[in-house]
PDB file of C-alpha atoms in Angstrom:
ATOM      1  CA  UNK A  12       0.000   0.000   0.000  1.00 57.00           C
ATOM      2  CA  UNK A  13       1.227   3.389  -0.793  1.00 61.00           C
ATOM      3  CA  UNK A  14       2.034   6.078   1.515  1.00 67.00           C
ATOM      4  CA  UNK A  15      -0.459   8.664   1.855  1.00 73.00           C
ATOM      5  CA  UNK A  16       0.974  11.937   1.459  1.00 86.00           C
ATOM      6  CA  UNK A  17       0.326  14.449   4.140  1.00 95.00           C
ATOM      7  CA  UNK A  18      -0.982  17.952   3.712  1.00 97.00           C
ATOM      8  CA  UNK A  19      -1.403  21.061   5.933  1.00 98.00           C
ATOM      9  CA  UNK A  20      -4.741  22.686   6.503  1.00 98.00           C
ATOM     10  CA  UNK A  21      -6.621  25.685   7.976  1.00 98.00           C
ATOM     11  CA  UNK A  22      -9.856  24.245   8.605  1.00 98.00           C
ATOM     12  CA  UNK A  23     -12.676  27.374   9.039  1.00 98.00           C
ATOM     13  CA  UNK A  24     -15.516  28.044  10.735  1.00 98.00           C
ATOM     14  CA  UNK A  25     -18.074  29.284   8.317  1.00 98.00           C
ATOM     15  CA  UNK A  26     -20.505  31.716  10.409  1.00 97.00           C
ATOM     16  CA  UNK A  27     -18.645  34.597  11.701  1.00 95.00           C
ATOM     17  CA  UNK A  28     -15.195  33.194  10.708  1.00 97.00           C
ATOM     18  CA  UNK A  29     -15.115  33.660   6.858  1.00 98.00           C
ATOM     19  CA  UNK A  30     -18.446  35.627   6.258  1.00 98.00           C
ATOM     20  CA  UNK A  31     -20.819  37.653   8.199  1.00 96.00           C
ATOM     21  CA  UNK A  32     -23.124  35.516  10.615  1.00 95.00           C
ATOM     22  CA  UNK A  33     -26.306  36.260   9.552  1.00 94.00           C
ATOM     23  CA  UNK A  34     -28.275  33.690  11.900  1.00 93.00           C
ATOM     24  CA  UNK A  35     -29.699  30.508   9.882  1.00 96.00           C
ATOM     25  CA  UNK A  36     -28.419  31.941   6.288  1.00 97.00           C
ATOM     26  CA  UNK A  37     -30.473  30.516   3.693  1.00 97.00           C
ATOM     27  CA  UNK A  38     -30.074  33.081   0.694  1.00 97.00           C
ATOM     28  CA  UNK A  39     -26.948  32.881  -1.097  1.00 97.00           C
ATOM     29  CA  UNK A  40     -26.801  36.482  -1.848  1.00 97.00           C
ATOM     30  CA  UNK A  41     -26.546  37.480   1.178  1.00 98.00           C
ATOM     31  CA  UNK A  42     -22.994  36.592   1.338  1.00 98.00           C
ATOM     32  CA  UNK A  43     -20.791  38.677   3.212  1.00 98.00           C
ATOM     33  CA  UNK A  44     -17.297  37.714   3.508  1.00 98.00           C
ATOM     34  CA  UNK A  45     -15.748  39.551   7.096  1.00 97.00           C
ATOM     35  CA  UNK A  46     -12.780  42.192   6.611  1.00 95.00           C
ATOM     36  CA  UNK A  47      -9.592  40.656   5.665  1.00 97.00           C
ATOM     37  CA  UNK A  48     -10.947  37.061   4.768  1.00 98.00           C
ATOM     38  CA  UNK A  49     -10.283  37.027   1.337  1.00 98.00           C
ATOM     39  CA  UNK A  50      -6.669  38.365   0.981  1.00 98.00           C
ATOM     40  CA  UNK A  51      -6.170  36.109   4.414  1.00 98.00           C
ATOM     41  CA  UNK A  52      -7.702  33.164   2.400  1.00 98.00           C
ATOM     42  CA  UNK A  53      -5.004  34.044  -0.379  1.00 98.00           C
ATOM     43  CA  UNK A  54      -2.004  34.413   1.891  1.00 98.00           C
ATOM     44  CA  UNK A  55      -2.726  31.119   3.012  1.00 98.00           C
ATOM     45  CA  UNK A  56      -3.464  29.001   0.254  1.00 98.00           C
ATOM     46  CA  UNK A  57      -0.429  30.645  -2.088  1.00 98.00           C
ATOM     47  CA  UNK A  58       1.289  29.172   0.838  1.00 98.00           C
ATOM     48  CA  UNK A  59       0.171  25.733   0.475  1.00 98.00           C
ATOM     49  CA  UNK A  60      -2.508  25.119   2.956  1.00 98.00           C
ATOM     50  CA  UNK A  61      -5.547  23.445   1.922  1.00 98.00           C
ATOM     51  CA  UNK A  62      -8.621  25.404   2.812  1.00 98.00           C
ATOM     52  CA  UNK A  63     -11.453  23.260   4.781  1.00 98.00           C
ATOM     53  CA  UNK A  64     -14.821  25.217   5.767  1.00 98.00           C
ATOM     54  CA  UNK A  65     -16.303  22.908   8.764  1.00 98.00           C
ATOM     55  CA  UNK A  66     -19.932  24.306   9.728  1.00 98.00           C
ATOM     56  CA  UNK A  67     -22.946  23.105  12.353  1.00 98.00           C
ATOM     57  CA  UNK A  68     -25.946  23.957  10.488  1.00 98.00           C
ATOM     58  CA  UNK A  69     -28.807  23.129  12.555  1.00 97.00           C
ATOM     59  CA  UNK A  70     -31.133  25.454  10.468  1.00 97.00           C
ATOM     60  CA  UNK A  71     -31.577  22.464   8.242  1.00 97.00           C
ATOM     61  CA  UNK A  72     -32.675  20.481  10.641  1.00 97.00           C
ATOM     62  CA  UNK A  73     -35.005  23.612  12.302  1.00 97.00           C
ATOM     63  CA  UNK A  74     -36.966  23.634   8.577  1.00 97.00           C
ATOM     64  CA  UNK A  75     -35.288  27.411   8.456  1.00 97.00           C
ATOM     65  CA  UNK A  76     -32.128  26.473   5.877  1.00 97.00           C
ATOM     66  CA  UNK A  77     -33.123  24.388   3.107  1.00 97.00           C
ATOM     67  CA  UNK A  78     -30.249  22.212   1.451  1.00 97.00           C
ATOM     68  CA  UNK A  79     -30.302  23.412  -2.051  1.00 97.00           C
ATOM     69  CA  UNK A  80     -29.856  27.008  -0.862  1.00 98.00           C
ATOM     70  CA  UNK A  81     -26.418  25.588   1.452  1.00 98.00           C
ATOM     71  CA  UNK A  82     -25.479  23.908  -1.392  1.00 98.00           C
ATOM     72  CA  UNK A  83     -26.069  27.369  -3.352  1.00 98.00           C
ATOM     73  CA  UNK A  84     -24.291  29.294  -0.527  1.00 98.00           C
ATOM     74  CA  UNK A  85     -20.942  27.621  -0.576  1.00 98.00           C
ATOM     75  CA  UNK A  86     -20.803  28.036  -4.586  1.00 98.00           C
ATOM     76  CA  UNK A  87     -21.177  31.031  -3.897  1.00 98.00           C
ATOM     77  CA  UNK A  88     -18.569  31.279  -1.467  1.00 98.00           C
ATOM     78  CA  UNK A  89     -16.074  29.697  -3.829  1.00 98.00           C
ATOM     79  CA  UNK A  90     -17.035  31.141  -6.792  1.00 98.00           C
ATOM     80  CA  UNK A  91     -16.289  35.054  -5.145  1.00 98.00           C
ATOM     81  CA  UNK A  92     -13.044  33.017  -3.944  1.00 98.00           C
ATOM     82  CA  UNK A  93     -11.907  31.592  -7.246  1.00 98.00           C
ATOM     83  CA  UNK A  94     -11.927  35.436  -8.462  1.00 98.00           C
ATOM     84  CA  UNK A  95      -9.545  35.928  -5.734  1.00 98.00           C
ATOM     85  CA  UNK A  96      -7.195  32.943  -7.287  1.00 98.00           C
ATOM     86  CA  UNK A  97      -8.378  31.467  -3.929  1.00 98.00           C
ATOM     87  CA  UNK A  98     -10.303  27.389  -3.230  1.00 98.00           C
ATOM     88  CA  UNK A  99     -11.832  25.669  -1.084  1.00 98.00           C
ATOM     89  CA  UNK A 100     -10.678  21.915  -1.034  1.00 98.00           C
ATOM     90  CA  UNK A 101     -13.759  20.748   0.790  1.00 98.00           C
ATOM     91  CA  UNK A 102     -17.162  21.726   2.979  1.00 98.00           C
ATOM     92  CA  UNK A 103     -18.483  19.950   5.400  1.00 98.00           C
ATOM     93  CA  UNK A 104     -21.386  20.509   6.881  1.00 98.00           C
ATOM     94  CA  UNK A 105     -23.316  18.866   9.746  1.00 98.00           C
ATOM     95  CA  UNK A 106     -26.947  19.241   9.544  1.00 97.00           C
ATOM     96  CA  UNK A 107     -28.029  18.036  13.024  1.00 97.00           C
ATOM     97  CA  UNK A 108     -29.866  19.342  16.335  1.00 96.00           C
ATOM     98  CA  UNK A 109     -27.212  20.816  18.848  1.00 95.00           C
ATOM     99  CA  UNK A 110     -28.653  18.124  20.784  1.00 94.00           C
ATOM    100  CA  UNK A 111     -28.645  15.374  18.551  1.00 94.00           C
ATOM    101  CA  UNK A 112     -25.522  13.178  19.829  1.00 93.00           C
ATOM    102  CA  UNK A 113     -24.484  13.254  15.801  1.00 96.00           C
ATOM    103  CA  UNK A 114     -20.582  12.316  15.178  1.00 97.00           C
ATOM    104  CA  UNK A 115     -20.749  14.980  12.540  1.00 97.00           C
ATOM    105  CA  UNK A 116     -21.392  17.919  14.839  1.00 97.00           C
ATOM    106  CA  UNK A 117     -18.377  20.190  16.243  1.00 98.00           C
ATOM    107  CA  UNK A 118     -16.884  19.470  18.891  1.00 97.00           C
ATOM    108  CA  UNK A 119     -17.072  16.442  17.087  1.00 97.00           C
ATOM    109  CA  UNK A 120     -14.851  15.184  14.458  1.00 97.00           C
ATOM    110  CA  UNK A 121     -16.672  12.932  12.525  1.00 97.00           C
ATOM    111  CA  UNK A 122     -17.870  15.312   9.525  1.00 97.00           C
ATOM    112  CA  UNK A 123     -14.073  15.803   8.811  1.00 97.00           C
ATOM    113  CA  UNK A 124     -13.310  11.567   8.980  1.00 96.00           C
ATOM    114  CA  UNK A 125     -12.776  11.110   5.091  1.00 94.00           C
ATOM    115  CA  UNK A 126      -9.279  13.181   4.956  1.00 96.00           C
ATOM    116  CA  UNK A 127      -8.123  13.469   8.749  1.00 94.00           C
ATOM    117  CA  UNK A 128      -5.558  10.582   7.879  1.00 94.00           C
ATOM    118  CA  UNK A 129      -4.179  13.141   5.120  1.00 95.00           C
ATOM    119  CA  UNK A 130      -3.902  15.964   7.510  1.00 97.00           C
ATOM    120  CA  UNK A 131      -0.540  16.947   8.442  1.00 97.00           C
ATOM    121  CA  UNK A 132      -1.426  17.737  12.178  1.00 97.00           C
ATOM    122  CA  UNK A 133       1.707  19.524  13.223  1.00 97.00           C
ATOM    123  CA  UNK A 134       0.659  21.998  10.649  1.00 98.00           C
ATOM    124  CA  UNK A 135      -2.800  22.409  10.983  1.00 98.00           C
ATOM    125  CA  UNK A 136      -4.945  24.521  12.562  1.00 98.00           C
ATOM    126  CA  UNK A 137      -8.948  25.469  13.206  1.00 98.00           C
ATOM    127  CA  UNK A 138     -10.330  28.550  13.375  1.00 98.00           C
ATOM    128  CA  UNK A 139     -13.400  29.686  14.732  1.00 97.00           C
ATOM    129  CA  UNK A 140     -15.551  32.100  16.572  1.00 94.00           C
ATOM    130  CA  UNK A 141     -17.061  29.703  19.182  1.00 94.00           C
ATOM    131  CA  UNK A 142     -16.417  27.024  21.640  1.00 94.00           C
ATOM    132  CA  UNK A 143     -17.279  24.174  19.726  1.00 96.00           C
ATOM    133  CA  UNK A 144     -14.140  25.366  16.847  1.00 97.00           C
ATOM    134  CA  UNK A 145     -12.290  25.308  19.420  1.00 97.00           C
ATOM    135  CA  UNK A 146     -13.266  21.727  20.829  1.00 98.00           C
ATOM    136  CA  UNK A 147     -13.486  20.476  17.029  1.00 98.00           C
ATOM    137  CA  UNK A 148      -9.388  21.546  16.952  1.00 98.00           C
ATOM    138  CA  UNK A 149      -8.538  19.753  20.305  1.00 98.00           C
ATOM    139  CA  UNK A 150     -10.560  16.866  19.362  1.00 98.00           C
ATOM    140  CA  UNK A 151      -8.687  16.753  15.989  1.00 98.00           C
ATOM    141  CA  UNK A 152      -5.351  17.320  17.950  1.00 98.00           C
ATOM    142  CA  UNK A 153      -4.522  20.327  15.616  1.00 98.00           C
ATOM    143  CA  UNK A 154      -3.609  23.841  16.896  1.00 98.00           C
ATOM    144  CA  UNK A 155      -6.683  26.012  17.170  1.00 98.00           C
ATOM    145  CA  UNK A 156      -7.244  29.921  16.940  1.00 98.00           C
ATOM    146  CA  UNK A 157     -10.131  31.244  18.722  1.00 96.00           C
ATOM    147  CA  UNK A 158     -11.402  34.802  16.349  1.00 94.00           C
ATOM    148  CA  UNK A 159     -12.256  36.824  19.017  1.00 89.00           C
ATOM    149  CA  UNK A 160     -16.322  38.612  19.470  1.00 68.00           C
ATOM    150  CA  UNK A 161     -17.869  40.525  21.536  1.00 61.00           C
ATOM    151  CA  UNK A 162     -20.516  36.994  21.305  1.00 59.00           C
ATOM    152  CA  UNK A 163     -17.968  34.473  23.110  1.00 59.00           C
ATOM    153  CA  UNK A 164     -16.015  35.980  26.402  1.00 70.00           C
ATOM    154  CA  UNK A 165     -12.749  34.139  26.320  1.00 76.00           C
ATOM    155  CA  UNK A 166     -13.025  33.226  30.153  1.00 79.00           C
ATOM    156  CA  UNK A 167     -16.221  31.452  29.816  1.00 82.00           C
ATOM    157  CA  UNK A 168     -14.903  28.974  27.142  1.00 86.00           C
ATOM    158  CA  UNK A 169     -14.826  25.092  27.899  1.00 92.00           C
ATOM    159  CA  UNK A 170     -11.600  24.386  25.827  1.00 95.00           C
ATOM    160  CA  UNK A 171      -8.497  26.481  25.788  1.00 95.00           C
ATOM    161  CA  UNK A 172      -7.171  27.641  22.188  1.00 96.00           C
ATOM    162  CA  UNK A 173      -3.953  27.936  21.303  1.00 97.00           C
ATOM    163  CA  UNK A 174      -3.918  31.702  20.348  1.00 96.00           C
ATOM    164  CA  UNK A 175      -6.638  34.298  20.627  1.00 95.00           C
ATOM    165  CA  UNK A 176      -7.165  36.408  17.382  1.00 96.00           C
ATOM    166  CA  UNK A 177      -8.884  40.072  17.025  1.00 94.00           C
ATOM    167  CA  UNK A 178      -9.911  39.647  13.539  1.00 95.00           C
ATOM    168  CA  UNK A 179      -8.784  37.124  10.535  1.00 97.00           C
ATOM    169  CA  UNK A 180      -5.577  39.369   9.618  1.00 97.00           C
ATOM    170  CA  UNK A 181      -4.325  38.465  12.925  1.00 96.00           C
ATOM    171  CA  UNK A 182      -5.355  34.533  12.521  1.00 98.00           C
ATOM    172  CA  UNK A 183      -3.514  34.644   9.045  1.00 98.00           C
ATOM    173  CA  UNK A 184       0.084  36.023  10.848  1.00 98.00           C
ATOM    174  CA  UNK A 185      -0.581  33.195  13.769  1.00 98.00           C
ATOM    175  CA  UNK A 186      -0.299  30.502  11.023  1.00 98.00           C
ATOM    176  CA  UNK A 187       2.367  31.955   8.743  1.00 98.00           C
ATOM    177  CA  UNK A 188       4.765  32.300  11.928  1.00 92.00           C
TER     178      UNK A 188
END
């Protein structure tokens, strides 16, 4: 059997990580990428990391997100990114209740199974806006950047991350250190 070459990757939060959280999103043009995403995304790809977007959508599940219009959301995501010389190797998405016991759900790892034996670990990271991104890193055993809001007090968070980040221009020099 062959050896399976390993790659780093930044794997992202959707939802007030890459684009504007605009609760239960379910129209594609209201895509908002956040300040600094895009030339962040760039920076890191041109440098070789594979780009992951890892999301809980549980507004499928609630009846308010229907899956065509995710499915529509995350083209349209990659299609403003692929102006930007800038892709997205993979979504994943899990569509469950927060209280569903799913695998697929952050802190979970489950959603990501089909490429974590790819993932060079040493030089990966998560980053997110919430607990559970944070969890999903430490469950992964990848380093994990919490992006900072005035929505999550750093205190009151059940996992520890690895660095703290004000906004995504900061998250981008973390990883390229």
């Amino acid at each position: 059997m062959g050896r399976i070459d390993k790659f780093p990757v930044v794997f992202l939060d959707r939802d007030g990580t890459i684009i504007v959280d605009k609760i239960f999103l379910n129209n594609p043009d209201e895509v908002e990428f956040l300040d600094g995403v895009i030339d962040g995304l760039k920076k890191l790809y041109d440098k070789g990391y594979k780009l992951v977007v890892v999301t809980n959508q549980s507004g499928i599940a609630r009846g308010l997100v229907q899956l065509e219009n995710l499915y529509e959301i995350h083209r349209k995501i990659s299609e403003i990114l692929k102006q930007n010389a800038v892709e997205i190797y993979r979504y994943y998405f899990c569509p469950h209740m927060p209280d569903s016991g799913c695998e697929c759900r952050k802190p979970n790892t489950g959603a990501v199974k089909e490429i974590i034996e790819q993932v060079d670990k040493e030089k990966s990271f998560v980053v997110g806006d919430k607990d559970t991104d944070i969890g999903f890193g430490k469950n992964l055993g990848v380093k994990t950047i919490f992006l900072s809001s005035i929505k999550e007090d750093i205190n009151k968070l059940q996992w520890k991350p690895d660095f703290v980040a004000k906004n995504f221009s900061e998250v981008v020099d973390i990883i390229l250190k």
